[in-house]
Amino acid sequence: MNLSAIVRRVSIYRVSCASKVSCDSRMTCDSKMSRDSKVSSFFGVSVTVAVLLGVIGFTAWPLTLTGQIPASSTTTYQPEYIAIQQSNFQPTYQPEYIAIQQSNYQPNYQYTDQHTPPFILARPASRDQPNDEHPPGTVTLYDPFDDMDLLVNPPWSGDTVMFLHQTENNHTFLQLQAPEGASKALLSTPDQTVFGSWSWQYQPGFQASNVNRAFLVLLSDRPDFNYLDGSAWNGYAIRTGENGEEKRFRLVRFDAGNQAVLLTGELAVEQGHWYQLTATRSPEGDWWLDEEDLTLGISARSGPVNDQTHVQSGFTGLFLRFTSGNRSAFRFDEFVIRNLQPFQPVAVQAEGSFRLLVEFSYPPDVVNARPSMFLLDGVMQPLSVESVGEEEGQNLLRLAFDEPLSDGEHQLQVQGLMSALGDSVENGLISFNVSNPFQIQSSDFRREFVDVRFTVPPKDPATLPGTRVEINSSEDLLISVSDNDSLLWRFVPSTPLPTGESQIRFTGWTDKDGFLLTNPTVSGWVLDEATSRDVVINEFFYRVPAVWRTETYPRPAYIELLNRSGKLLNLKNWTLNGLIFQSETDLILQPGDFAVITQGVSVFYPIFGVQPYWEAEQFPGLPLTTPGIIVLRNDAGSVVDSLQYVPSLWGGDGVALEKTDPNTASADQSKWRPSEASRAGTPGVQNSVYQEDLDPPKPLIAEVLAKPASTQLASIQHAPTQHASTQHAPTDMASAKNSTTFLSTSISTTINTTSSGIEIRFDEFVQASENTTMELDGVLIPAGQWELNNGRHLRVYSSEVKPAYNHRIRVRQIEDVAGNRLGEFLIPVAQPAGPGDLVIHELMADPLTDAFDGKPDQTEYIELKNTRGYALQMSGLQLRDLPDENGVEKTLYPVGDEDRWVPAYGYFVIYPEVDEVPFGESLFARAYLRHPDTERHSARIERSTLGLISTGKTIRLYGRGRVRMDSLTYSSSWHNPNVTQTKGRSLERLDAFAETNAGWNWGTSGGVTGGTPGEENSLQAMQPSNAVSHGVQLTPQVFSPDGDGRDDLLTISYQLPETDYLLRIRVYDEQGRRVRTVTEDLAAGSIGSVYWNGFDDYGLKARAGLYIIHTEAYNRAAGRVRYYKNAVAIAVPP
């Protein structure tokens, strides 16, 4: 019968011969086919071919065709196909099929077990030929498991005891045979293939799932593939199924033990089927997955997908996961790896001047390598060829020459060299460059010596004739090499080197391999040592306009440094905030030079042009909204300059911050201004705000400090926006029960109260001169009892400092950082204010604002008076309203009052002003005539108004530590009735020592500008020290209550012999009629004053004339009564 059977191609075929043949590790078979060879078959050889008869209408069962091939027939092997030829047996070769045709050939059909692997006709040769599906490749690993030995050829490791070799139908394969209790198995073998194909035959005897599947590991960076127990391996594998109905083969990538699917196959994973699975990766990184169901005779290909995540490999193998019922249900066969990279030289590197290190794409055949296989530049063969050892690399050969290699381009021709896998070199011509490694790596020029570090150790110059070294043309040197470092050499000149640039020159110096020094002449700078403030921060731009920002530099910034010293300095290895901004090259700064350290030269160059920019290797992040620091340190780690900036106080939004004078202290905020330049900065040139500092420092306040050992408990309530630390002196020790930031609405805190010294604060940073001295109340203070602290603070420690005492301190010969000296000053020492020390003395509640009267608009203000004979500290003041129905108090806090004080019996003004402007430009200063000292004895509320009401309200005055000073509930009815227009006139207090809320103690100001803020009130009330002795005295003798601010009030001053009297004062006219009762049952004390404003009990103005003031002082319990009568006249104004 005629038979035409089309056999679907399988990846590898085997010849089953009557006589057994063997293959070595290179796949060269005895009596078998080599690449592209013809082999005569033996007579009587039985050839077995798997045939799928479904093509010709038979049921799809695997069959065995058995026939006899005559001795005259020949078999021709081509890549992956066998053509059987005989006189009456004509095969037809097609790319994917073998056609067997004959007229009188009677095959013997034998049904085989469906689960038996198909027999194959031949093992592969060492190199495949190209075809459409499989690129060429060299077999780097092949294991058909016929030798039944997992320990050699190739050597497997891992759970080898869990596998055994099974033979069915004269065919051997590998099968899992795990012991009871096992659930995982692993086999690995070394292999470095990263571009090629990996092929397995595989049969699952179970339904695949997540806990019953195999990972055919293609390449891995480690032999442990057990990701389930934490192996973080990297590589690729074919995964054979998962949970669910759609069970597929998938190509997966492992990243640190985590899987990512790259390709999903098209064939279902079926129980009991044999599969041929091949993964291929091209040198370009394209992956394919080929699947063939050998049981059903169907195949599919997936891909390509490009992935080059992992390009190194050391191992390949298997990882199995299974349940107890599937401990022997995995079968594997025919494992083949082909490398797709050609064997060729890939890199050449010079090792000294006589040796080359040649790297190949994979290991060469070292045993058979010969010098004649290598030719350098077409003329020179090496003297020897040797392996470098496995530790350095299996892919390397070392070539040694008898002549030194010259610098420049070279070519090496490799011919006839075989790889360890048996293929010959391809593309054996490679170009490379020899670069002389012998160079001066670095040099360090000092006055006493020059240190030179070479890249490789020099040869001893004493052994080389004609060598010499010169420094600045002088050979008078001592030469030595470091005992611990052969690269470091020291050259000591006979005389110290001068400041500036010097040069060292080498002649004839070579390294131990014969290379001449490539840079025999180097220059360096002999530099000065930098000390504090030799280099200063002179400008910095931390927040550029948004339009300047780029994707590369989203936050460009620069810091300008200035060498203000007369020294030659090198900023190499200096740091900004601990970050080295220049380490590769010298950054020489001449006296007066700028260096603009930046992050973003490309941003600033188009704006500012050519400037001394240095793109920083590392640049500190400068905060945009929170406080930031800039600390400049030299290469020894010493601080050269520093500052701390607060964006909300310093400014700098969209504009550089510039120093007014580089000779002043960088940390002094008062010496910085926003740039006034049109381009928002002046990097590398003089600052736009430059103004030479010629003014000496000014003392702002001298105040009593507190002893840390003496404390007093105070309670701070309802101050949610005020730092408790500002409620007491700068050195006070405070502890909060519920807050570390002192921002709680209720804090119990401990505040120091006992004096231990004095602190003087200046308007700028100061320093002592050699002639600085201090006196407290005329007594010299020893130098060890005073110190400078925090730049602008001068502290004096003395046991003579007493509370509530009028101390005065004198300082001589102190100067600012720029060197401006203050010859001498005398300043009173301010004491902490206590209850009653400060009283409300004047207020403008109804200011006059008229845009057309030609006068400056008035503002509200409140004047306070110091009732003590010593200066008082004014920090921490608060103005409060009465609590509302919810207990909330409206509180006003003066700003910038830390350095404010008020002299003994002096005045202090609180005024509103929204903007921070110089005092002379404020609305308050322009509206009122004022005392020259008002500026230093005043404080601003950052508001447009103080919230005063013309008709009256309550004002409560509190001091530091929430000490209540005074409380006033004023009324517009307190104005002088004779003054018809009270708008624009303040209420003035008559007597600071009399009752605050007595209407008679207040009157309308007669000041020219509507008030007298900061100076004595116009109503000219007298102090108690002017009161009469034992009796009553009237001042003035004639008064005119007309509201003109002069002699409007009558002061009735009294002094009594005892303190327990009550006082009744009445006024009578010339006819003896009672006009006014001034006081009734007033607890008088021993001394005091009361006032009559010239009005009667009905609020009518008394007529001009003579009046009798009748004063009665009595103590009825003791039976004491004293009477006084005085006359006074009310005059008619002219």
Short mmCIF file of N, CA and C in Angstrom, two decimals, residues 363-369 387 419-420:
data_model
loop_
_atom_site.label_atom_id
_atom_site.label_comp_id
_atom_site.label_asym_id
_atom_site.label_seq_id
_atom_site.Cartn_x
_atom_site.Cartn_y
_atom_site.Cartn_z
N PRO A 363 33.83 31.77 27.60
CA PRO A 363 35.17 31.25 27.89
C PRO A 363 35.87 30.64 26.68
N PRO A 364 37.14 31.00 26.49
CA PRO A 364 37.94 30.40 25.41
C PRO A 364 38.53 29.07 25.86
N ASP A 365 39.02 28.29 24.85
CA ASP A 365 39.73 27.04 25.13
C ASP A 365 41.16 27.40 25.52
N VAL A 366 41.40 27.54 26.81
CA VAL A 366 42.69 28.00 27.30
C VAL A 366 43.79 26.99 27.02
N VAL A 367 43.46 25.72 27.10
CA VAL A 367 44.47 24.67 26.94
C VAL A 367 45.12 24.72 25.56
N ASN A 368 44.32 25.01 24.55
CA ASN A 368 44.83 24.98 23.19
C ASN A 368 45.13 26.37 22.64
N ALA A 369 45.08 27.39 23.46
CA ALA A 369 45.40 28.75 23.00
C ALA A 369 46.90 28.87 22.77
N SER A 387 45.77 31.94 31.04
CA SER A 387 44.48 32.22 31.68
C SER A 387 44.72 33.09 32.90
N SER A 419 36.47 28.22 21.34
CA SER A 419 35.85 28.44 22.64
C SER A 419 35.86 27.14 23.43
N ALA A 420 35.57 27.24 24.70
CA ALA A 420 35.47 26.04 25.53
C ALA A 420 34.31 25.16 25.10
#
